[in-house]
Every structure is written in structure tokens, then in C-alpha cells.
């Protein structure tokens, strides 16, 4: 049975990079993003700030497994810019991340190989300046149980490194937790051994 992938890498906050070649300047800006709406907002903000630049090339990757992605050459020759930027996001193994590379033309054409190198190098510089973190992909559950079962429940959650999100102790006990996908099945199995514990999977969306 293949291992369950339950982590991904992303950046913590915005970062910048720079590259210049034959008078052209390439300013690269990396952003953490969760949705395509955020991608559009960041792109518009960059275009507004660098309104006098000739090109605003960008690429992004979204989804826990990086399965949503797009790139744009923004007027540069096809595949000379957007793809190299996307390639750096892939090379660094990142998701929930976008990069915009702003180009100020210096008067001398770089040719396709020169453009590929320039955009790739600028994108890499922004990512090298970023703080990269590994996040877990979690499943969410809610539990209901009596006070007699508190110790049992807490021990199970601790044994499988689950994170308690919320807990309510009134007449009965209710608790919400998140656990890494690789520990989901064994934790649910352990909790299910106690018939007094009610287990409900929650929708992360």
C-alpha cells in the first residue's frame, strides 16, 4: 500500500527577488495564496504598483497536492517566461504560492534562452528569500463522549498527535480535532473501540 502524502510546502509571507540582464530589470514577487481570487487580487496590486513595466509575468500553484496551477507569459514569446516561473515553484516543491515577475525592458532583446534564464533566475531569487514551511494535510472530526471517557479520548488524541480545535464541556463532552491523514485511520480505529464515543467526520471545506 503506498504511503499517504499528508504534508505540503508553502511560503509564510511575501518575498522579493531581482535579476538584471543587458539593461532589463526583473523584479520578482512571491505571495502565499489560498484561492484564485487572491491570485487575481495580488496580480492587480502588482500591475497597479508597477504600472509602467512592460510585462507582468506570473505563475501559481494551489491545492494540497498542487493540482491547480496556471502561468502567463503576458506578452513575452510563448513559453519563454511563465513556464520557467512555474518551473521554479515546482522545483521548490511549493503549493499555495504565486510569483509575479515584473520586467522593465532595457532596450536589448535577450532571445528565448536569455528570457528563460532571466525569469527562472528572478523567480528563484524570490523563493530563496522566502521562509518555506511544511504544513500538514489534516482530516477533521468531532467527538461526543461522557466525562467518564475524557481520559480515554485525550490519550488517543495524544498518541496519534491530533490537534484539538475546540472543546465544549457541558452536561456531556464535545470536542473537535484535526489529525494528519496518515494517522487518521488508526486513530479512528482506536477511538471506535469505545462504543461510548461518538465519531463524526467534518468537511474541511
mmCIF file of C-alpha atoms in Angstrom:
data_model
loop_
_atom_site.group_PDB
_atom_site.id
_atom_site.type_symbol
_atom_site.label_atom_id
_atom_site.label_comp_id
_atom_site.label_asym_id
_atom_site.label_seq_id
_atom_site.Cartn_x
_atom_site.Cartn_y
_atom_site.Cartn_z
ATOM 1 C CA UNK A 1 0.000 0.000 0.000
ATOM 2 C CA UNK A 2 1.527 3.363 -0.976
ATOM 3 C CA UNK A 3 2.399 5.853 1.724
ATOM 4 C CA UNK A 4 -0.190 8.543 2.367
ATOM 5 C CA UNK A 5 1.078 12.008 1.452
ATOM 6 C CA UNK A 6 -0.081 14.323 4.226
ATOM 7 C CA UNK A 7 2.241 17.322 4.044
ATOM 8 C CA UNK A 8 2.913 20.145 1.621
ATOM 9 C CA UNK A 9 5.333 23.067 1.442
ATOM 10 C CA UNK A 10 4.395 26.716 1.084
ATOM 11 C CA UNK A 11 5.799 30.155 1.940
ATOM 12 C CA UNK A 12 4.979 32.039 5.143
ATOM 13 C CA UNK A 13 4.856 35.592 3.795
ATOM 14 C CA UNK A 14 5.616 37.788 0.791
ATOM 15 C CA UNK A 15 9.177 37.886 -0.516
ATOM 16 C CA UNK A 16 11.066 39.596 -3.325
ATOM 17 C CA UNK A 17 13.897 38.853 -5.711
ATOM 18 C CA UNK A 18 15.764 40.620 -8.511
ATOM 19 C CA UNK A 19 17.714 39.910 -11.679
ATOM 20 C CA UNK A 20 19.121 42.164 -14.386
ATOM 21 C CA UNK A 21 20.435 41.368 -17.845
ATOM 22 C CA UNK A 22 21.517 43.759 -20.630
ATOM 23 C CA UNK A 23 19.653 46.674 -19.099
ATOM 24 C CA UNK A 24 16.412 44.762 -18.472
ATOM 25 C CA UNK A 25 15.352 44.542 -14.835
ATOM 26 C CA UNK A 26 13.296 41.658 -13.485
ATOM 27 C CA UNK A 27 11.599 42.221 -10.125
ATOM 28 C CA UNK A 28 10.107 39.049 -8.695
ATOM 29 C CA UNK A 29 7.421 38.991 -6.031
ATOM 30 C CA UNK A 30 6.239 35.811 -4.279
ATOM 31 C CA UNK A 31 2.978 35.617 -2.321
ATOM 32 C CA UNK A 32 1.275 32.949 -0.217
ATOM 33 C CA UNK A 33 -2.223 32.435 -1.685
ATOM 34 C CA UNK A 34 -5.148 30.133 -0.890
ATOM 35 C CA UNK A 35 -7.576 30.896 -3.736
ATOM 36 C CA UNK A 36 -7.642 32.092 -7.331
ATOM 37 C CA UNK A 37 -9.383 35.241 -6.083
ATOM 38 C CA UNK A 38 -6.266 36.028 -4.025
ATOM 39 C CA UNK A 39 -4.132 35.375 -7.107
ATOM 40 C CA UNK A 40 -6.147 37.939 -9.091
ATOM 41 C CA UNK A 41 -6.038 40.493 -6.250
ATOM 42 C CA UNK A 42 -2.250 40.208 -5.897
ATOM 43 C CA UNK A 43 -1.742 40.420 -9.650
ATOM 44 C CA UNK A 44 -3.879 43.569 -9.889
ATOM 45 C CA UNK A 45 -1.985 45.141 -6.976
ATOM 46 C CA UNK A 46 1.356 44.412 -8.671
ATOM 47 C CA UNK A 47 0.147 45.819 -12.005
ATOM 48 C CA UNK A 48 -1.048 48.953 -10.237
ATOM 49 C CA UNK A 49 2.238 49.435 -8.378
ATOM 50 C CA UNK A 50 4.439 48.664 -11.393
ATOM 51 C CA UNK A 51 2.094 50.221 -13.944
ATOM 52 C CA UNK A 52 4.974 51.429 -16.131
ATOM 53 C CA UNK A 53 6.561 47.984 -16.584
ATOM 54 C CA UNK A 54 6.309 46.229 -19.941
ATOM 55 C CA UNK A 55 5.425 42.738 -18.656
ATOM 56 C CA UNK A 56 3.859 41.228 -15.533
ATOM 57 C CA UNK A 57 4.539 37.516 -15.925
ATOM 58 C CA UNK A 58 3.051 35.217 -13.301
ATOM 59 C CA UNK A 59 2.502 31.633 -12.213
ATOM 60 C CA UNK A 60 0.732 30.000 -9.300
ATOM 61 C CA UNK A 61 0.138 26.592 -7.737
ATOM 62 C CA UNK A 62 -2.827 25.787 -5.465
ATOM 63 C CA UNK A 63 -4.263 22.736 -3.704
ATOM 64 C CA UNK A 64 -2.866 20.399 -1.059
ATOM 65 C CA UNK A 65 -1.320 18.326 -3.849
ATOM 66 C CA UNK A 66 -0.522 21.213 -6.194
ATOM 67 C CA UNK A 67 -3.086 20.091 -8.742
ATOM 68 C CA UNK A 68 -4.353 23.583 -9.651
ATOM 69 C CA UNK A 69 -1.815 25.724 -11.496
ATOM 70 C CA UNK A 70 -1.508 28.290 -14.240
ATOM 71 C CA UNK A 71 1.039 30.619 -15.787
ATOM 72 C CA UNK A 72 1.049 33.581 -18.158
ATOM 73 C CA UNK A 73 3.729 34.968 -20.477
ATOM 74 C CA UNK A 74 1.938 38.357 -20.540
ATOM 75 C CA UNK A 75 3.139 39.286 -23.986
ATOM 76 C CA UNK A 76 6.559 37.636 -23.882
ATOM 77 C CA UNK A 77 7.245 34.923 -26.503
ATOM 78 C CA UNK A 78 5.319 31.713 -25.828
ATOM 79 C CA UNK A 79 6.785 29.548 -23.026
ATOM 80 C CA UNK A 80 9.717 31.911 -22.508
ATOM 81 C CA UNK A 81 8.639 33.290 -19.147
ATOM 82 C CA UNK A 82 5.515 31.919 -17.452
ATOM 83 C CA UNK A 83 6.661 28.299 -17.714
ATOM 84 C CA UNK A 84 10.120 28.981 -16.226
ATOM 85 C CA UNK A 85 8.445 30.786 -13.299
ATOM 86 C CA UNK A 86 6.047 27.863 -12.785
ATOM 87 C CA UNK A 87 9.032 25.546 -13.062
ATOM 88 C CA UNK A 88 10.652 27.209 -10.050
ATOM 89 C CA UNK A 89 7.504 26.742 -7.955
ATOM 90 C CA UNK A 90 7.650 23.059 -8.936
ATOM 91 C CA UNK A 91 11.383 22.837 -8.324
ATOM 92 C CA UNK A 92 10.967 24.180 -4.790
ATOM 93 C CA UNK A 93 8.049 21.780 -4.278
ATOM 94 C CA UNK A 94 5.635 24.560 -3.336
ATOM 95 C CA UNK A 95 1.876 24.970 -3.402
ATOM 96 C CA UNK A 96 -0.463 27.759 -2.282
ATOM 97 C CA UNK A 97 2.133 30.123 -3.760
ATOM 98 C CA UNK A 98 2.262 32.592 -6.651
ATOM 99 C CA UNK A 99 5.069 34.575 -8.253
ATOM 100 C CA UNK A 100 4.827 37.693 -10.381
ATOM 101 C CA UNK A 101 7.932 38.773 -12.284
ATOM 102 C CA UNK A 102 7.842 42.401 -13.416
ATOM 103 C CA UNK A 103 10.075 43.277 -16.376
ATOM 104 C CA UNK A 104 11.383 46.689 -17.250
ATOM 105 C CA UNK A 105 12.774 46.421 -20.798
ATOM 106 C CA UNK A 106 16.321 47.655 -21.150
ATOM 107 C CA UNK A 107 16.373 48.149 -24.915
ATOM 108 C CA UNK A 108 18.235 44.965 -25.858
ATOM 109 C CA UNK A 109 16.369 41.769 -26.735
ATOM 110 C CA UNK A 110 17.548 38.734 -24.766
ATOM 111 C CA UNK A 111 16.327 35.984 -27.083
ATOM 112 C CA UNK A 112 14.327 32.963 -25.903
ATOM 113 C CA UNK A 113 17.183 31.308 -23.940
ATOM 114 C CA UNK A 114 18.010 34.637 -22.293
ATOM 115 C CA UNK A 115 14.398 35.219 -21.295
ATOM 116 C CA UNK A 116 14.035 31.714 -19.884
ATOM 117 C CA UNK A 117 17.160 32.196 -17.785
ATOM 118 C CA UNK A 118 16.144 35.673 -16.621
ATOM 119 C CA UNK A 119 12.638 34.732 -15.495
ATOM 120 C CA UNK A 120 13.817 31.479 -13.927
ATOM 121 C CA UNK A 121 16.623 33.220 -12.021
ATOM 122 C CA UNK A 122 14.406 36.061 -10.817
ATOM 123 C CA UNK A 123 11.731 33.639 -9.608
ATOM 124 C CA UNK A 124 14.319 31.500 -7.826
ATOM 125 C CA UNK A 125 15.728 34.576 -6.069
ATOM 126 C CA UNK A 126 12.311 35.452 -4.611
ATOM 127 C CA UNK A 127 11.867 31.879 -3.364
ATOM 128 C CA UNK A 128 15.387 31.729 -1.935
ATOM 129 C CA UNK A 129 14.483 34.845 0.061
ATOM 130 C CA UNK A 130 11.201 33.322 1.292
ATOM 131 C CA UNK A 131 10.565 31.427 4.500
ATOM 132 C CA UNK A 132 9.345 27.995 3.430
ATOM 133 C CA UNK A 133 7.351 25.831 5.839
ATOM 134 C CA UNK A 134 5.894 22.338 5.750
ATOM 135 C CA UNK A 135 2.201 22.128 6.601
ATOM 136 C CA UNK A 136 0.155 19.013 7.311
ATOM 137 C CA UNK A 137 -2.892 17.863 5.364
ATOM 138 C CA UNK A 138 -5.459 17.056 8.015
ATOM 139 C CA UNK A 139 -8.801 15.334 8.439
ATOM 140 C CA UNK A 140 -11.295 16.965 10.823
ATOM 141 C CA UNK A 141 -13.572 15.146 13.267
ATOM 142 C CA UNK A 142 -15.955 15.876 16.087
ATOM 143 C CA UNK A 143 -16.390 13.598 19.095
ATOM 144 C CA UNK A 144 -19.135 13.276 21.670
ATOM 145 C CA UNK A 145 -18.490 11.409 24.919
ATOM 146 C CA UNK A 146 -19.220 11.392 28.633
ATOM 147 C CA UNK A 147 -16.971 12.666 31.389
ATOM 148 C CA UNK A 148 -16.013 9.068 32.177
ATOM 149 C CA UNK A 149 -14.364 8.788 28.771
ATOM 150 C CA UNK A 150 -12.283 12.004 28.944
ATOM 151 C CA UNK A 151 -9.013 10.265 29.835
ATOM 152 C CA UNK A 152 -9.509 7.621 27.137
ATOM 153 C CA UNK A 153 -10.238 10.237 24.454
ATOM 154 C CA UNK A 154 -7.345 12.507 25.450
ATOM 155 C CA UNK A 155 -4.888 9.604 25.447
ATOM 156 C CA UNK A 156 -5.980 8.520 21.960
ATOM 157 C CA UNK A 157 -5.611 12.032 20.595
ATOM 158 C CA UNK A 158 -2.187 12.425 22.189
ATOM 159 C CA UNK A 159 -0.968 9.025 20.950
ATOM 160 C CA UNK A 160 -1.727 9.995 17.351
ATOM 161 C CA UNK A 161 -0.619 13.641 17.571
ATOM 162 C CA UNK A 162 -4.081 15.053 16.902
ATOM 163 C CA UNK A 163 -4.682 18.784 17.333
ATOM 164 C CA UNK A 164 -7.696 19.835 19.408
ATOM 165 C CA UNK A 165 -9.509 22.694 17.645
ATOM 166 C CA UNK A 166 -12.408 23.247 20.062
ATOM 167 C CA UNK A 167 -13.840 21.595 23.150
ATOM 168 C CA UNK A 168 -17.128 22.024 24.984
ATOM 169 C CA UNK A 169 -17.793 20.573 28.427
ATOM 170 C CA UNK A 170 -21.430 20.915 29.491
ATOM 171 C CA UNK A 171 -23.680 18.018 30.511
ATOM 172 C CA UNK A 172 -21.773 15.877 28.018
ATOM 173 C CA UNK A 173 -18.479 16.497 26.277
ATOM 174 C CA UNK A 174 -17.937 17.536 22.667
ATOM 175 C CA UNK A 175 -14.599 18.027 21.023
ATOM 176 C CA UNK A 176 -13.312 18.871 17.543
ATOM 177 C CA UNK A 177 -9.876 17.812 16.368
ATOM 178 C CA UNK A 178 -7.630 17.585 13.312
ATOM 179 C CA UNK A 179 -5.227 14.753 12.559
ATOM 180 C CA UNK A 180 -2.740 14.083 9.761
ATOM 181 C CA UNK A 181 -4.108 11.851 7.016
ATOM 182 C CA UNK A 182 -1.532 9.152 7.719
ATOM 183 C CA UNK A 183 -2.782 8.865 11.316
ATOM 184 C CA UNK A 184 -6.491 9.186 10.515
ATOM 185 C CA UNK A 185 -7.405 5.514 10.100
ATOM 186 C CA UNK A 186 -5.509 4.192 13.151
ATOM 187 C CA UNK A 187 -6.841 6.981 15.386
ATOM 188 C CA UNK A 188 -10.439 6.407 14.292
ATOM 189 C CA UNK A 189 -9.938 2.686 14.881
ATOM 190 C CA UNK A 190 -8.598 3.334 18.391
ATOM 191 C CA UNK A 191 -11.476 5.653 19.276
ATOM 192 C CA UNK A 192 -14.030 3.225 17.822
ATOM 193 C CA UNK A 193 -13.039 0.579 20.372
ATOM 194 C CA UNK A 194 -15.023 2.601 22.920
ATOM 195 C CA UNK A 195 -18.697 2.344 21.992
ATOM 196 C CA UNK A 196 -19.484 5.345 24.254
ATOM 197 C CA UNK A 197 -17.540 7.698 21.958
ATOM 198 C CA UNK A 198 -19.456 9.151 19.013
ATOM 199 C CA UNK A 199 -17.289 9.973 15.988
ATOM 200 C CA UNK A 200 -18.289 12.233 13.091
ATOM 201 C CA UNK A 201 -16.079 13.303 10.197
ATOM 202 C CA UNK A 202 -16.282 17.006 9.365
ATOM 203 C CA UNK A 203 -15.997 18.722 5.994
ATOM 204 C CA UNK A 204 -12.720 20.678 5.786
ATOM 205 C CA UNK A 205 -14.177 22.836 3.028
#
